[in-house]
């Protein structure tokens, strides 16, 4: 049956409502300090959602992508970034908004400031996550609970306790460990591009720019989940809550605290618990 325009719009609205509800639930379950972010890659300028602000066009100056993310996650604004809006070059390269110059590929942005040799700088450039040049023209960010678009990726700034809970929720469906590349540079790239390339979740560390220019806290980490894995994550968080994996949690330093049955049984099988 052919879908009418009205039916398609109703389906999109229903989907957006679901993601907005996920945003509310994540905020409640994790007790986050800032909004979980909905991120969407833009294939053309006409895809910019209604109400999204552009740094150059609407604010009159460039911004770095980490600064735009903090505006969305702290102030609740929808922000769109095309190539000309960026101040830092790394997301321009990472999101394929422009061809990386040889100067970058030769390692000069890392050497001699923070790597020992130019070869080390070149290794960084070679491993730097990059999307196909020209596939996208930009990216838009907004709080997940108010976004008027379907996200490609959901990004959550969190502390270690919140991150641990997210990892437990992610592991619930299949039990596999999370494997990811981590760098001290370009959190906006390392937190998003590998997710788009692999379809898997990612943990990344706020970089110097994120700390120095965009107010990332010393305790913060970044957890990113692709749209396709978000429902599994939410299911996992709901299912592990009754077993005690939730926030807030209690604390104790009691010796020989009560073990759950499987922990006690395995310890007895290994012979160190009688």
mmCIF file of C-alpha atoms in Angstrom:
data_model
loop_
_atom_site.group_PDB
_atom_site.id
_atom_site.type_symbol
_atom_site.label_atom_id
_atom_site.label_comp_id
_atom_site.label_asym_id
_atom_site.label_seq_id
_atom_site.Cartn_x
_atom_site.Cartn_y
_atom_site.Cartn_z
ATOM 1 C CA UNK A 1 0.000 0.000 0.000
ATOM 2 C CA UNK A 2 1.385 3.374 -1.015
ATOM 3 C CA UNK A 3 1.865 5.765 1.886
ATOM 4 C CA UNK A 4 0.305 9.186 1.614
ATOM 5 C CA UNK A 5 2.195 12.327 2.554
ATOM 6 C CA UNK A 6 -0.027 12.653 5.635
ATOM 7 C CA UNK A 7 0.730 9.058 6.715
ATOM 8 C CA UNK A 8 4.478 9.637 6.306
ATOM 9 C CA UNK A 9 4.302 12.816 8.358
ATOM 10 C CA UNK A 10 2.339 11.025 11.094
ATOM 11 C CA UNK A 11 4.964 8.261 11.157
ATOM 12 C CA UNK A 12 7.793 10.773 11.422
ATOM 13 C CA UNK A 13 5.994 12.613 14.205
ATOM 14 C CA UNK A 14 5.431 9.344 16.106
ATOM 15 C CA UNK A 15 9.093 8.435 15.730
ATOM 16 C CA UNK A 16 10.245 11.856 16.908
ATOM 17 C CA UNK A 17 7.937 11.587 19.924
ATOM 18 C CA UNK A 18 9.515 8.229 20.812
ATOM 19 C CA UNK A 19 13.026 9.714 20.725
ATOM 20 C CA UNK A 20 11.905 12.688 22.780
ATOM 21 C CA UNK A 21 10.513 10.283 25.378
ATOM 22 C CA UNK A 22 13.834 8.436 25.371
ATOM 23 C CA UNK A 23 15.507 11.760 26.127
ATOM 24 C CA UNK A 24 13.274 12.320 29.135
ATOM 25 C CA UNK A 25 13.867 8.760 30.359
ATOM 26 C CA UNK A 26 17.654 8.941 29.990
ATOM 27 C CA UNK A 27 17.690 12.194 31.934
ATOM 28 C CA UNK A 28 15.617 10.634 34.711
ATOM 29 C CA UNK A 29 17.456 7.314 34.916
ATOM 30 C CA UNK A 30 20.970 8.743 34.726
ATOM 31 C CA UNK A 31 20.382 12.000 36.652
ATOM 32 C CA UNK A 32 22.418 13.863 34.077
ATOM 33 C CA UNK A 33 23.734 17.394 34.521
ATOM 34 C CA UNK A 34 23.215 18.273 30.851
ATOM 35 C CA UNK A 35 20.781 17.199 28.140
ATOM 36 C CA UNK A 36 21.444 14.048 26.084
ATOM 37 C CA UNK A 37 22.052 15.266 22.540
ATOM 38 C CA UNK A 38 20.385 14.257 19.281
ATOM 39 C CA UNK A 39 22.865 14.586 16.406
ATOM 40 C CA UNK A 40 22.015 14.369 12.722
ATOM 41 C CA UNK A 41 24.300 14.562 9.694
ATOM 42 C CA UNK A 42 23.002 16.862 6.961
ATOM 43 C CA UNK A 43 23.173 15.859 3.281
ATOM 44 C CA UNK A 44 22.231 19.323 2.084
ATOM 45 C CA UNK A 45 21.506 22.736 3.520
ATOM 46 C CA UNK A 46 17.764 22.317 2.932
ATOM 47 C CA UNK A 47 17.779 19.540 5.589
ATOM 48 C CA UNK A 48 18.535 21.994 8.395
ATOM 49 C CA UNK A 49 15.640 21.581 10.861
ATOM 50 C CA UNK A 50 13.326 24.482 11.515
ATOM 51 C CA UNK A 51 14.539 26.664 14.369
ATOM 52 C CA UNK A 52 18.187 25.560 14.269
ATOM 53 C CA UNK A 53 20.663 28.425 14.571
ATOM 54 C CA UNK A 54 23.822 28.818 12.446
ATOM 55 C CA UNK A 55 26.901 30.416 14.095
ATOM 56 C CA UNK A 56 27.916 32.613 11.122
ATOM 57 C CA UNK A 57 24.436 33.419 9.848
ATOM 58 C CA UNK A 58 22.618 33.912 13.147
ATOM 59 C CA UNK A 59 25.332 34.708 15.703
ATOM 60 C CA UNK A 60 27.826 36.525 13.510
ATOM 61 C CA UNK A 61 30.909 34.464 14.334
ATOM 62 C CA UNK A 62 32.524 31.041 14.006
ATOM 63 C CA UNK A 63 32.283 28.401 16.723
ATOM 64 C CA UNK A 64 34.022 25.106 17.313
ATOM 65 C CA UNK A 65 31.785 22.032 17.220
ATOM 66 C CA UNK A 66 32.424 21.266 20.897
ATOM 67 C CA UNK A 67 31.133 24.779 21.705
ATOM 68 C CA UNK A 68 27.992 24.139 19.684
ATOM 69 C CA UNK A 69 27.462 20.832 21.504
ATOM 70 C CA UNK A 70 27.738 22.615 24.860
ATOM 71 C CA UNK A 71 25.197 25.244 23.756
ATOM 72 C CA UNK A 72 22.775 22.439 22.885
ATOM 73 C CA UNK A 73 23.428 20.346 25.979
ATOM 74 C CA UNK A 74 23.475 23.216 28.486
ATOM 75 C CA UNK A 75 21.177 25.849 26.964
ATOM 76 C CA UNK A 76 18.792 23.520 25.140
ATOM 77 C CA UNK A 77 19.220 25.161 21.720
ATOM 78 C CA UNK A 78 19.133 23.518 18.309
ATOM 79 C CA UNK A 79 22.328 24.343 16.402
ATOM 80 C CA UNK A 80 23.451 23.586 12.842
ATOM 81 C CA UNK A 81 27.040 23.640 11.617
ATOM 82 C CA UNK A 82 28.069 23.785 7.952
ATOM 83 C CA UNK A 83 31.690 24.004 6.831
ATOM 84 C CA UNK A 84 31.840 27.784 6.986
ATOM 85 C CA UNK A 85 30.572 27.831 10.597
ATOM 86 C CA UNK A 86 33.527 25.879 12.023
ATOM 87 C CA UNK A 87 36.525 27.396 13.797
ATOM 88 C CA UNK A 88 38.425 24.150 14.576
ATOM 89 C CA UNK A 89 39.477 22.166 11.486
ATOM 90 C CA UNK A 90 39.302 18.659 12.992
ATOM 91 C CA UNK A 91 35.533 18.117 12.595
ATOM 92 C CA UNK A 92 35.748 19.616 9.079
ATOM 93 C CA UNK A 93 38.151 16.775 8.230
ATOM 94 C CA UNK A 94 36.430 14.127 10.353
ATOM 95 C CA UNK A 95 32.936 14.690 8.987
ATOM 96 C CA UNK A 96 34.169 14.885 5.402
ATOM 97 C CA UNK A 97 33.239 18.537 4.936
ATOM 98 C CA UNK A 98 36.534 19.178 3.182
ATOM 99 C CA UNK A 99 39.547 17.313 1.816
ATOM 100 C CA UNK A 100 42.321 17.073 4.453
ATOM 101 C CA UNK A 101 45.446 18.974 3.301
ATOM 102 C CA UNK A 102 48.783 17.188 2.998
ATOM 103 C CA UNK A 103 50.089 19.378 5.820
ATOM 104 C CA UNK A 104 47.648 17.592 8.161
ATOM 105 C CA UNK A 105 48.290 14.129 6.714
ATOM 106 C CA UNK A 106 52.045 14.665 7.145
ATOM 107 C CA UNK A 107 51.496 15.093 10.895
ATOM 108 C CA UNK A 108 52.148 18.785 11.398
ATOM 109 C CA UNK A 109 49.138 19.516 13.591
ATOM 110 C CA UNK A 110 50.543 17.173 16.260
ATOM 111 C CA UNK A 111 54.297 17.596 15.737
ATOM 112 C CA UNK A 112 56.276 19.099 17.388
ATOM 113 C CA UNK A 113 53.852 20.341 20.047
ATOM 114 C CA UNK A 114 52.581 17.075 21.494
ATOM 115 C CA UNK A 115 54.190 14.081 19.780
ATOM 116 C CA UNK A 116 57.858 13.089 19.675
ATOM 117 C CA UNK A 117 58.310 12.852 15.913
ATOM 118 C CA UNK A 118 56.617 13.836 12.702
ATOM 119 C CA UNK A 119 56.078 10.128 12.039
ATOM 120 C CA UNK A 120 54.007 9.993 15.224
ATOM 121 C CA UNK A 121 52.000 12.954 13.968
ATOM 122 C CA UNK A 122 51.481 11.200 10.654
ATOM 123 C CA UNK A 123 50.281 8.053 12.434
ATOM 124 C CA UNK A 124 47.676 10.153 14.223
ATOM 125 C CA UNK A 125 46.491 11.671 10.930
ATOM 126 C CA UNK A 126 46.286 8.245 9.284
ATOM 127 C CA UNK A 127 44.152 6.820 12.102
ATOM 128 C CA UNK A 128 41.991 9.910 12.485
ATOM 129 C CA UNK A 129 38.325 8.888 11.899
ATOM 130 C CA UNK A 130 37.083 10.334 8.619
ATOM 131 C CA UNK A 131 33.821 10.141 6.699
ATOM 132 C CA UNK A 132 33.702 10.225 2.920
ATOM 133 C CA UNK A 133 34.409 13.726 1.654
ATOM 134 C CA UNK A 134 31.274 15.375 0.260
ATOM 135 C CA UNK A 135 28.744 12.881 1.627
ATOM 136 C CA UNK A 136 27.516 15.397 4.191
ATOM 137 C CA UNK A 137 27.495 19.186 4.329
ATOM 138 C CA UNK A 138 27.045 19.613 8.079
ATOM 139 C CA UNK A 139 25.664 18.436 11.398
ATOM 140 C CA UNK A 140 22.825 19.552 13.656
ATOM 141 C CA UNK A 141 22.569 19.120 17.429
ATOM 142 C CA UNK A 142 19.687 19.556 19.858
ATOM 143 C CA UNK A 143 18.518 18.104 23.174
ATOM 144 C CA UNK A 144 17.071 14.649 22.464
ATOM 145 C CA UNK A 145 13.912 15.422 24.410
ATOM 146 C CA UNK A 146 13.050 18.464 22.269
ATOM 147 C CA UNK A 147 14.643 17.636 18.892
ATOM 148 C CA UNK A 148 12.325 18.090 15.907
ATOM 149 C CA UNK A 149 14.292 15.547 13.862
ATOM 150 C CA UNK A 150 15.269 11.873 14.082
ATOM 151 C CA UNK A 151 18.849 11.535 15.318
ATOM 152 C CA UNK A 152 21.562 9.515 13.628
ATOM 153 C CA UNK A 153 23.460 9.422 16.921
ATOM 154 C CA UNK A 154 22.678 10.199 20.556
ATOM 155 C CA UNK A 155 25.562 11.694 22.571
ATOM 156 C CA UNK A 156 25.582 11.710 26.373
ATOM 157 C CA UNK A 157 28.077 13.589 28.537
ATOM 158 C CA UNK A 158 28.264 11.650 31.801
ATOM 159 C CA UNK A 159 30.371 10.851 34.848
ATOM 160 C CA UNK A 160 31.929 7.451 35.537
ATOM 161 C CA UNK A 161 28.941 6.118 37.505
ATOM 162 C CA UNK A 162 26.549 7.110 34.717
ATOM 163 C CA UNK A 163 28.903 5.682 32.096
ATOM 164 C CA UNK A 164 29.096 2.391 33.972
ATOM 165 C CA UNK A 165 25.307 2.173 33.991
ATOM 166 C CA UNK A 166 25.144 2.939 30.255
ATOM 167 C CA UNK A 167 27.697 0.220 29.537
ATOM 168 C CA UNK A 168 25.710 -2.277 31.588
ATOM 169 C CA UNK A 169 22.574 -1.337 29.667
ATOM 170 C CA UNK A 170 24.412 -1.699 26.357
ATOM 171 C CA UNK A 171 25.758 -5.144 27.331
ATOM 172 C CA UNK A 172 22.334 -6.478 28.370
ATOM 173 C CA UNK A 173 21.262 -7.734 24.937
ATOM 174 C CA UNK A 174 24.389 -9.601 23.796
ATOM 175 C CA UNK A 175 27.015 -9.426 26.556
ATOM 176 C CA UNK A 176 29.877 -8.336 24.321
ATOM 177 C CA UNK A 177 32.486 -5.854 25.539
ATOM 178 C CA UNK A 178 32.662 -2.440 23.904
ATOM 179 C CA UNK A 179 35.701 -2.019 21.671
ATOM 180 C CA UNK A 180 36.587 1.530 20.689
ATOM 181 C CA UNK A 181 39.464 3.803 19.709
ATOM 182 C CA UNK A 182 40.176 6.582 22.203
ATOM 183 C CA UNK A 183 42.261 9.714 21.699
ATOM 184 C CA UNK A 184 43.024 12.853 23.669
ATOM 185 C CA UNK A 185 42.170 14.912 20.575
ATOM 186 C CA UNK A 186 38.954 15.750 18.728
ATOM 187 C CA UNK A 187 36.268 14.362 21.038
ATOM 188 C CA UNK A 188 33.600 15.705 18.667
ATOM 189 C CA UNK A 189 35.021 13.431 15.943
ATOM 190 C CA UNK A 190 36.000 10.378 17.995
ATOM 191 C CA UNK A 191 32.618 10.465 19.717
ATOM 192 C CA UNK A 192 30.581 10.438 16.496
ATOM 193 C CA UNK A 193 32.390 9.294 13.353
ATOM 194 C CA UNK A 194 33.267 5.739 14.553
ATOM 195 C CA UNK A 195 29.623 5.269 15.545
ATOM 196 C CA UNK A 196 28.517 6.121 12.010
ATOM 197 C CA UNK A 197 31.205 3.877 10.516
ATOM 198 C CA UNK A 198 30.603 0.799 12.671
ATOM 199 C CA UNK A 199 27.016 1.100 13.872
ATOM 200 C CA UNK A 200 28.291 0.462 17.417
ATOM 201 C CA UNK A 201 28.399 2.540 20.586
ATOM 202 C CA UNK A 202 31.480 4.569 21.451
ATOM 203 C CA UNK A 203 33.133 5.981 24.560
ATOM 204 C CA UNK A 204 35.341 9.031 24.130
ATOM 205 C CA UNK A 205 37.224 11.481 26.308
ATOM 206 C CA UNK A 206 36.587 15.241 26.218
ATOM 207 C CA UNK A 207 39.612 16.750 24.492
ATOM 208 C CA UNK A 208 41.549 19.864 25.442
ATOM 209 C CA UNK A 209 39.303 22.044 23.319
ATOM 210 C CA UNK A 210 36.220 20.550 24.921
ATOM 211 C CA UNK A 211 37.661 21.365 28.358
ATOM 212 C CA UNK A 212 39.307 24.713 27.601
ATOM 213 C CA UNK A 213 36.766 26.194 25.170
ATOM 214 C CA UNK A 214 33.477 24.371 25.810
ATOM 215 C CA UNK A 215 33.300 23.871 29.592
ATOM 216 C CA UNK A 216 33.490 20.061 29.698
ATOM 217 C CA UNK A 217 33.886 19.026 33.348
ATOM 218 C CA UNK A 218 36.944 17.175 34.648
ATOM 219 C CA UNK A 219 34.676 14.288 35.652
ATOM 220 C CA UNK A 220 32.917 13.997 32.291
ATOM 221 C CA UNK A 221 33.170 11.246 29.713
ATOM 222 C CA UNK A 222 31.180 10.870 26.493
ATOM 223 C CA UNK A 223 28.978 7.911 25.563
ATOM 224 C CA UNK A 224 27.518 7.786 22.077
ATOM 225 C CA UNK A 225 24.915 5.385 20.718
ATOM 226 C CA UNK A 226 23.659 4.988 17.134
ATOM 227 C CA UNK A 227 19.959 5.339 16.519
ATOM 228 C CA UNK A 228 19.665 1.639 15.655
ATOM 229 C CA UNK A 229 20.999 0.604 19.088
ATOM 230 C CA UNK A 230 19.051 3.094 21.186
ATOM 231 C CA UNK A 231 16.018 0.868 21.777
ATOM 232 C CA UNK A 232 18.276 -1.990 22.937
ATOM 233 C CA UNK A 233 20.047 0.392 25.311
ATOM 234 C CA UNK A 234 16.759 1.588 26.790
ATOM 235 C CA UNK A 235 15.565 -2.021 27.198
ATOM 236 C CA UNK A 236 18.801 -2.898 28.942
ATOM 237 C CA UNK A 237 18.583 0.035 31.359
ATOM 238 C CA UNK A 238 15.008 -0.916 32.256
ATOM 239 C CA UNK A 239 15.810 -4.617 32.777
ATOM 240 C CA UNK A 240 18.874 -4.110 34.984
ATOM 241 C CA UNK A 241 17.201 -1.586 37.288
ATOM 242 C CA UNK A 242 15.374 -4.232 39.429
ATOM 243 C CA UNK A 243 18.728 -5.972 40.089
ATOM 244 C CA UNK A 244 20.139 -2.825 41.697
ATOM 245 C CA UNK A 245 21.886 -1.266 38.686
ATOM 246 C CA UNK A 246 20.386 2.195 39.010
ATOM 247 C CA UNK A 247 21.039 5.710 40.241
ATOM 248 C CA UNK A 248 21.204 6.871 42.930
ATOM 249 C CA UNK A 249 22.873 3.949 44.659
ATOM 250 C CA UNK A 250 23.961 3.241 48.210
ATOM 251 C CA UNK A 251 27.543 2.796 49.397
ATOM 252 C CA UNK A 252 29.286 0.664 52.032
ATOM 253 C CA UNK A 253 32.771 -0.621 52.846
ATOM 254 C CA UNK A 254 31.464 -3.684 54.696
ATOM 255 C CA UNK A 255 33.895 -6.641 54.587
ATOM 256 C CA UNK A 256 32.504 -9.899 53.185
ATOM 257 C CA UNK A 257 29.365 -8.139 52.001
ATOM 258 C CA UNK A 258 26.519 -10.384 50.762
ATOM 259 C CA UNK A 259 27.294 -11.848 47.325
ATOM 260 C CA UNK A 260 24.674 -12.623 44.708
ATOM 261 C CA UNK A 261 24.227 -16.361 44.212
ATOM 262 C CA UNK A 262 26.215 -16.682 40.987
ATOM 263 C CA UNK A 263 29.210 -14.766 42.408
ATOM 264 C CA UNK A 264 29.232 -16.956 45.522
ATOM 265 C CA UNK A 265 28.854 -20.166 43.517
ATOM 266 C CA UNK A 266 31.705 -19.337 41.138
ATOM 267 C CA UNK A 267 33.947 -18.352 44.066
ATOM 268 C CA UNK A 268 33.198 -21.710 45.742
ATOM 269 C CA UNK A 269 33.890 -23.576 42.486
ATOM 270 C CA UNK A 270 37.286 -21.846 42.289
ATOM 271 C CA UNK A 271 38.076 -22.881 45.842
ATOM 272 C CA UNK A 272 38.840 -19.549 47.478
ATOM 273 C CA UNK A 273 35.436 -19.270 49.192
ATOM 274 C CA UNK A 274 34.407 -22.067 51.562
#
